[in-house]
mmCIF file with all atom_site columns, C-alpha atoms in Angstrom:
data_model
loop_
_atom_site.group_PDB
_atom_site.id
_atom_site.type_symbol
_atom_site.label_atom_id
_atom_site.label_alt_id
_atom_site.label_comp_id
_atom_site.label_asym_id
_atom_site.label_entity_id
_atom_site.label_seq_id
_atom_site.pdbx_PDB_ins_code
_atom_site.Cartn_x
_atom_site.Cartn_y
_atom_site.Cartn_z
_atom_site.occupancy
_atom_site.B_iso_or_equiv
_atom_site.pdbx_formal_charge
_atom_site.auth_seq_id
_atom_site.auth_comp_id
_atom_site.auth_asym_id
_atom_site.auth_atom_id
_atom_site.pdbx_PDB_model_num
ATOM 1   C CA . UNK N 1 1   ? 10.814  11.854  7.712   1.00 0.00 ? 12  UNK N CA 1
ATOM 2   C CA . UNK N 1 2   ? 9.399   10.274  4.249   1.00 0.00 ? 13  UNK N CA 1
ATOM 3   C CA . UNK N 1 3   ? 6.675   12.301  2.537   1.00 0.00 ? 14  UNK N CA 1
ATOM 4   C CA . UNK N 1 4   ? 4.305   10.116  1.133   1.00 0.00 ? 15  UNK N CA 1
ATOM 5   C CA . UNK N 1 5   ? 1.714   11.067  -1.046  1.00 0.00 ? 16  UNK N CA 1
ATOM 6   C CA . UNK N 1 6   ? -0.588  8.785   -2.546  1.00 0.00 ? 17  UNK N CA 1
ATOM 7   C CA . UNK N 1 7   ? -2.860  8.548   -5.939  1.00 0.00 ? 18  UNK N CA 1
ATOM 8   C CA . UNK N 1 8   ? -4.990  5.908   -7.666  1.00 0.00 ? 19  UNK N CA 1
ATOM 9   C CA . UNK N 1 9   ? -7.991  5.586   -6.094  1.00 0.00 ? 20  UNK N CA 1
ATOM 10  C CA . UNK N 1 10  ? -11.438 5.337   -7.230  1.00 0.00 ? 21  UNK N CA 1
ATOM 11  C CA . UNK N 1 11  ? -14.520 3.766   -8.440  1.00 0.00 ? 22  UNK N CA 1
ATOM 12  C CA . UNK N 1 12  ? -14.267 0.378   -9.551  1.00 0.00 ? 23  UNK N CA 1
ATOM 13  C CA . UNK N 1 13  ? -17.279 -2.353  -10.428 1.00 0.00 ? 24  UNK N CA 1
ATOM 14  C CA . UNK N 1 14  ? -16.544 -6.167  -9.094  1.00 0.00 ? 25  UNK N CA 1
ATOM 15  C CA . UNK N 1 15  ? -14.202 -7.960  -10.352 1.00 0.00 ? 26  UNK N CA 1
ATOM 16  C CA . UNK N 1 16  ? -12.239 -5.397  -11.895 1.00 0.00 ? 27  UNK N CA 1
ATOM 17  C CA . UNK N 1 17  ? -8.285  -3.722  -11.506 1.00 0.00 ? 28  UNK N CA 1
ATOM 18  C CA . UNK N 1 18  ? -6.920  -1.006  -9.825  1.00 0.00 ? 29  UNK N CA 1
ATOM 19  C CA . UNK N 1 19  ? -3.422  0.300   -9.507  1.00 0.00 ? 30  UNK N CA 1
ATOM 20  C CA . UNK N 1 20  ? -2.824  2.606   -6.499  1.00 0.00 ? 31  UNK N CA 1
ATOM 21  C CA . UNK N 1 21  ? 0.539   4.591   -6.479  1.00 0.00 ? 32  UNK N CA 1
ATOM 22  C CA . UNK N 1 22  ? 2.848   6.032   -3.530  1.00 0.00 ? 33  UNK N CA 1
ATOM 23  C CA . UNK N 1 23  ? 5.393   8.846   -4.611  1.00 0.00 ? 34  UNK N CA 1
ATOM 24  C CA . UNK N 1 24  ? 8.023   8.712   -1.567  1.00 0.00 ? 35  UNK N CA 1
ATOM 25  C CA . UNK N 1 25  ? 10.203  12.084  -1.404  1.00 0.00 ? 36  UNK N CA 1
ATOM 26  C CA . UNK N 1 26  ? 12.583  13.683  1.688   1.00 0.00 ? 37  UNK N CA 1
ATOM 27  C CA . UNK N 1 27  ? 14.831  11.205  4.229   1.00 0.00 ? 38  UNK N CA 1
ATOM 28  C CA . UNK N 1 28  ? 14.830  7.538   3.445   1.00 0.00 ? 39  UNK N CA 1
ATOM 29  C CA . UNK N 1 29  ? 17.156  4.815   5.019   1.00 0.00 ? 40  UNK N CA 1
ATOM 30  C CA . UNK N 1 30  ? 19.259  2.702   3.446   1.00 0.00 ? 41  UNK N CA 1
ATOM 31  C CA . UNK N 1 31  ? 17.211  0.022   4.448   1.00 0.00 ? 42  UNK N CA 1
ATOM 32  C CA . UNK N 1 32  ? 13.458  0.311   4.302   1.00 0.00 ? 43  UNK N CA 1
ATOM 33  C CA . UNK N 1 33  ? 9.970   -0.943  4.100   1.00 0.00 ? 44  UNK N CA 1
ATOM 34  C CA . UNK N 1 34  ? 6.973   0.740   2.165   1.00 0.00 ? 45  UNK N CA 1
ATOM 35  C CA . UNK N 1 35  ? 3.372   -1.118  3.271   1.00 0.00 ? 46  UNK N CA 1
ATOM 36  C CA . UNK N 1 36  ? -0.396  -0.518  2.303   1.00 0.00 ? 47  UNK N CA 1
ATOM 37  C CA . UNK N 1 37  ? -2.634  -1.117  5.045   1.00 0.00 ? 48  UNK N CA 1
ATOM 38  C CA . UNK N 1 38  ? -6.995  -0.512  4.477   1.00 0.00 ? 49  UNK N CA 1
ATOM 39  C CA . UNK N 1 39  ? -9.901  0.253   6.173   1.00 0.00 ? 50  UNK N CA 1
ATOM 40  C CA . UNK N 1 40  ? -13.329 -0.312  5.980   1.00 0.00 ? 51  UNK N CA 1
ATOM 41  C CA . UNK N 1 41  ? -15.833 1.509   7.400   1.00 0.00 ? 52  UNK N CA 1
ATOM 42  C CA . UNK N 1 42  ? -16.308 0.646   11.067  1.00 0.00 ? 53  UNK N CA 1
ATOM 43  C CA . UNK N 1 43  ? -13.711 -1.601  11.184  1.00 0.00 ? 54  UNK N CA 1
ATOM 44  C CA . UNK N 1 44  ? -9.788  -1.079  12.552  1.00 0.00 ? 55  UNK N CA 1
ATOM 45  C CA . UNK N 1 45  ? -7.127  -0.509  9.811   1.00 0.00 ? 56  UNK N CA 1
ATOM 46  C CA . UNK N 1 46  ? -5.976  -3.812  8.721   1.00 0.00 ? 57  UNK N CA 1
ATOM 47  C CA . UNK N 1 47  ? -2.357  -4.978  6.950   1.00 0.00 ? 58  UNK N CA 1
ATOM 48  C CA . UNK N 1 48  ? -2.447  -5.485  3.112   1.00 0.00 ? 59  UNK N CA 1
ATOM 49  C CA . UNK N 1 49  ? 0.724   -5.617  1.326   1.00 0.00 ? 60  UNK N CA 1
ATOM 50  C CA . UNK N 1 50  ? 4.693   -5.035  2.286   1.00 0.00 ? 61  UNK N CA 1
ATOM 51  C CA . UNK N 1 51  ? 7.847   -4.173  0.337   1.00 0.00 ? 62  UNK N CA 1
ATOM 52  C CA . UNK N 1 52  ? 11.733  -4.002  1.324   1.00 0.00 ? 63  UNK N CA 1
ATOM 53  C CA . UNK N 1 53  ? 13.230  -1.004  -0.913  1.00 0.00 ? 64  UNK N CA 1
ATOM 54  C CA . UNK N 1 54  ? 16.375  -2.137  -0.798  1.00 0.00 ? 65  UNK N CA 1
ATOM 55  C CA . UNK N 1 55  ? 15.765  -5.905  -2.315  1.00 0.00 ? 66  UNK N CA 1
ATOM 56  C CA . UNK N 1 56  ? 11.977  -6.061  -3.104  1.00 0.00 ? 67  UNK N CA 1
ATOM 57  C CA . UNK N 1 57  ? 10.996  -8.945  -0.969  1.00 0.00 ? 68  UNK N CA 1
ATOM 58  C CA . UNK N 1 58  ? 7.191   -8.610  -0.207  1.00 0.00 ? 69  UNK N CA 1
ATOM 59  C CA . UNK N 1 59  ? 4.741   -9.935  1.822   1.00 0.00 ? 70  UNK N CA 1
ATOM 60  C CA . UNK N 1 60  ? 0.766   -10.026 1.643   1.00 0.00 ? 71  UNK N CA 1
ATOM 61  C CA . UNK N 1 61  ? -1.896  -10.587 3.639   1.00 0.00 ? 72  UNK N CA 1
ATOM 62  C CA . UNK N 1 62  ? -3.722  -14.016 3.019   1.00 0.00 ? 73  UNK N CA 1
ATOM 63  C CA . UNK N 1 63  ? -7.045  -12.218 2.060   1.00 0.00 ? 74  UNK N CA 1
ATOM 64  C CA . UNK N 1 64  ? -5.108  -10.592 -1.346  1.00 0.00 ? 75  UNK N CA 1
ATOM 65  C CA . UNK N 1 65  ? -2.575  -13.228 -2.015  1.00 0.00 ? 76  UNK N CA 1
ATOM 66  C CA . UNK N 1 66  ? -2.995  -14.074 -5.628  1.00 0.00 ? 77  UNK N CA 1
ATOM 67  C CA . UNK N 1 67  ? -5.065  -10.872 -6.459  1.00 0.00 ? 78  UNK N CA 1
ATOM 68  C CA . UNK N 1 68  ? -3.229  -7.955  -5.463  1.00 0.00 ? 79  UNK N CA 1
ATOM 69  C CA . UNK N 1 69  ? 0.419   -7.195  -6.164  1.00 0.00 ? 80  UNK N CA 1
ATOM 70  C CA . UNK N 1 70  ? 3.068   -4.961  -4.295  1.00 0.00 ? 81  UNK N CA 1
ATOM 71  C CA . UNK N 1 71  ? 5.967   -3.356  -6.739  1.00 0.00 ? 82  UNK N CA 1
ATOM 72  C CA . UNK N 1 72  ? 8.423   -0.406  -6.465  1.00 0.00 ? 83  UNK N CA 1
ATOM 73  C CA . UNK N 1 73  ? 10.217  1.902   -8.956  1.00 0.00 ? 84  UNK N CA 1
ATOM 74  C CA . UNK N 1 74  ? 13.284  2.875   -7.662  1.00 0.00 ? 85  UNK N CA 1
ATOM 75  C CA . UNK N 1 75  ? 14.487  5.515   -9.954  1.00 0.00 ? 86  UNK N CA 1
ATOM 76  C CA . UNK N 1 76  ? 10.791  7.341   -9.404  1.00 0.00 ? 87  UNK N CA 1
ATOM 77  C CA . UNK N 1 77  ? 10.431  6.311   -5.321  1.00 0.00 ? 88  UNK N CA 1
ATOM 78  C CA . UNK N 1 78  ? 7.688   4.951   -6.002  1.00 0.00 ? 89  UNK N CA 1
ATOM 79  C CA . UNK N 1 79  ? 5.498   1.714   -4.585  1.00 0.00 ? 90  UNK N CA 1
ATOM 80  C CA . UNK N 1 80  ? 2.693   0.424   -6.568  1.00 0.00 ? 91  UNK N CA 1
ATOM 81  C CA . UNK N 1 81  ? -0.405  -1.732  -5.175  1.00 0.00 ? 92  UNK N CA 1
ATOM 82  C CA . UNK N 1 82  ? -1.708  -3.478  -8.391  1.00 0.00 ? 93  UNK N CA 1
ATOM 83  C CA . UNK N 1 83  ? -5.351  -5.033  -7.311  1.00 0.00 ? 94  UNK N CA 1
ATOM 84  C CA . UNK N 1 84  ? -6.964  -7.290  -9.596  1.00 0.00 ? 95  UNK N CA 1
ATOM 85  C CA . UNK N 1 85  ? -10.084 -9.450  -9.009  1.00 0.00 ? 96  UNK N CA 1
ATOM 86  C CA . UNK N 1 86  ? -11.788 -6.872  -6.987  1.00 0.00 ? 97  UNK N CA 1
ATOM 87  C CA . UNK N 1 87  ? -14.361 -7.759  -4.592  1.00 0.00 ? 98  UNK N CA 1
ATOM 88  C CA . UNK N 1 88  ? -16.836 -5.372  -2.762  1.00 0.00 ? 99  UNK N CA 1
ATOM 89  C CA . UNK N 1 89  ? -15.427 -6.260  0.553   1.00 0.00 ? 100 UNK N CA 1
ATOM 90  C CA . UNK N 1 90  ? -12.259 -4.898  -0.798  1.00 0.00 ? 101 UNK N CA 1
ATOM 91  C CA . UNK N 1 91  ? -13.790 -1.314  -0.656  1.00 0.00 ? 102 UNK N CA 1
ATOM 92  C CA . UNK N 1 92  ? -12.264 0.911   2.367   1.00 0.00 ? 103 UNK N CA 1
ATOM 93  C CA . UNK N 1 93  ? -9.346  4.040   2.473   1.00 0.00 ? 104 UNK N CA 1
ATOM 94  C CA . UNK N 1 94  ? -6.263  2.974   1.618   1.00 0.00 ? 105 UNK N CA 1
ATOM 95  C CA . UNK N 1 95  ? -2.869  4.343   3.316   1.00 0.00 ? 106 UNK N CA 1
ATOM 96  C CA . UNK N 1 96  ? 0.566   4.113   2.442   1.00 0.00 ? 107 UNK N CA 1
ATOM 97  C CA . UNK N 1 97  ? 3.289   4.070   4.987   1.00 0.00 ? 108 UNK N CA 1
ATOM 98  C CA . UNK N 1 98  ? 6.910   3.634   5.349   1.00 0.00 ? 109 UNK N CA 1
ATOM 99  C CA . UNK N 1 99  ? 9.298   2.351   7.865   1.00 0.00 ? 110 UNK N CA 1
ATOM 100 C CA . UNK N 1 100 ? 13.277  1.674   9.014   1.00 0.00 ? 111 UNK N CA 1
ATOM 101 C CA . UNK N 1 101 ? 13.339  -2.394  8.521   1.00 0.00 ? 112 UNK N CA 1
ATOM 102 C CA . UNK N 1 102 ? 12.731  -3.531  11.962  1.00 0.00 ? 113 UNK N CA 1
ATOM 103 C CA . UNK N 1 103 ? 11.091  -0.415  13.575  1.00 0.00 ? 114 UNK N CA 1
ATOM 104 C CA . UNK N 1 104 ? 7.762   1.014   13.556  1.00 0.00 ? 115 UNK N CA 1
ATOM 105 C CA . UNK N 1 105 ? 4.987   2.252   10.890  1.00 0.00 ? 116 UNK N CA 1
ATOM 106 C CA . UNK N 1 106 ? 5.426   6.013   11.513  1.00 0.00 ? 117 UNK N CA 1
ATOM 107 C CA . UNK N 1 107 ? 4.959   7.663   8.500   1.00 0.00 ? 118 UNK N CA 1
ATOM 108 C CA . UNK N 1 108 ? 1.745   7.756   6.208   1.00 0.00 ? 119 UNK N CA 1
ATOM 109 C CA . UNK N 1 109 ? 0.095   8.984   3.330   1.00 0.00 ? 120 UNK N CA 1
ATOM 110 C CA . UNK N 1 110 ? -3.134  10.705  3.346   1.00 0.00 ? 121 UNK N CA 1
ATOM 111 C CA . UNK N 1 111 ? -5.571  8.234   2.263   1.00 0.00 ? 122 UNK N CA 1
ATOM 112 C CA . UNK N 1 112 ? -6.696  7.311   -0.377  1.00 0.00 ? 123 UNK N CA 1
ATOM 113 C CA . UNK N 1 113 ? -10.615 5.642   -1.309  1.00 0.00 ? 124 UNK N CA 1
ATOM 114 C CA . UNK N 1 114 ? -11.050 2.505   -2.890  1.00 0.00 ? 125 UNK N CA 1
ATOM 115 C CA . UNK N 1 115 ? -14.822 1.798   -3.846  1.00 0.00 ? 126 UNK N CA 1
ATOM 116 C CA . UNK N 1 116 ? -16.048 -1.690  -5.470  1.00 0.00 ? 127 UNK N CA 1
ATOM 117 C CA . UNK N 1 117 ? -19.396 -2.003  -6.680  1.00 0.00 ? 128 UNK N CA 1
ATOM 118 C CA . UNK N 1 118 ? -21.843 -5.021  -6.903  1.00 0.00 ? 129 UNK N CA 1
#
């Protein structure tokens, strides 16, 4: 299993940056995704950002696209979530998690909060 332990979060006033980071450590595949996912209170966790180790293709979801950014250090194992332009409704925990390309979400990080101010 990847370890996954996450840092970065915090108390942030509207409209301004962020950058969350993910230190990966233990048994990785030779092909893998890492993903941030949020949630707000009383709602269900919802999809935010993906990364392929391996080649670095990425993919957001369309409520971030063009204010949030997904990056990875490979010498350090580590995936970045850089989030720019930030809005109250971005506020929620924020998880990391890894998977083998094609399989299932089953490993996750801790947590980590994300408060924006009005």
């Amino acid at each position: 299993q990847v370890q996954l332990v996450e840092s970065g979060g915090g108390l942030v006033q509207a409209g301004g940056s962020l950058r969350l980071s993910c230190a990966a450590s233990g048994r990785t595949f030779r092909t893998y995704d890492m993903g941030w996912f949020r949630q707000a209170p009383g709602k269900e966790r919802e999809f935010v950002a993906s990364i392929n180790w391996n080649n670095g293709g990425t993919g957001y979801a369309h409520f971030v696209k063009g204010r949030f950014t997904i990056s990875r250090d490979n010498a350090l194992n580590t995936v970045y979530l850089q989030m720019n332009s930030l809005k109250p409704e971005d506020t929620g925990v924020y998880y990391c998690a890894s998977r083998a390309t094609g399989g299932r979400w089953d490993n996750w990080g801790q947590g980590t909060q994300v408060t924006v101010s009005s």
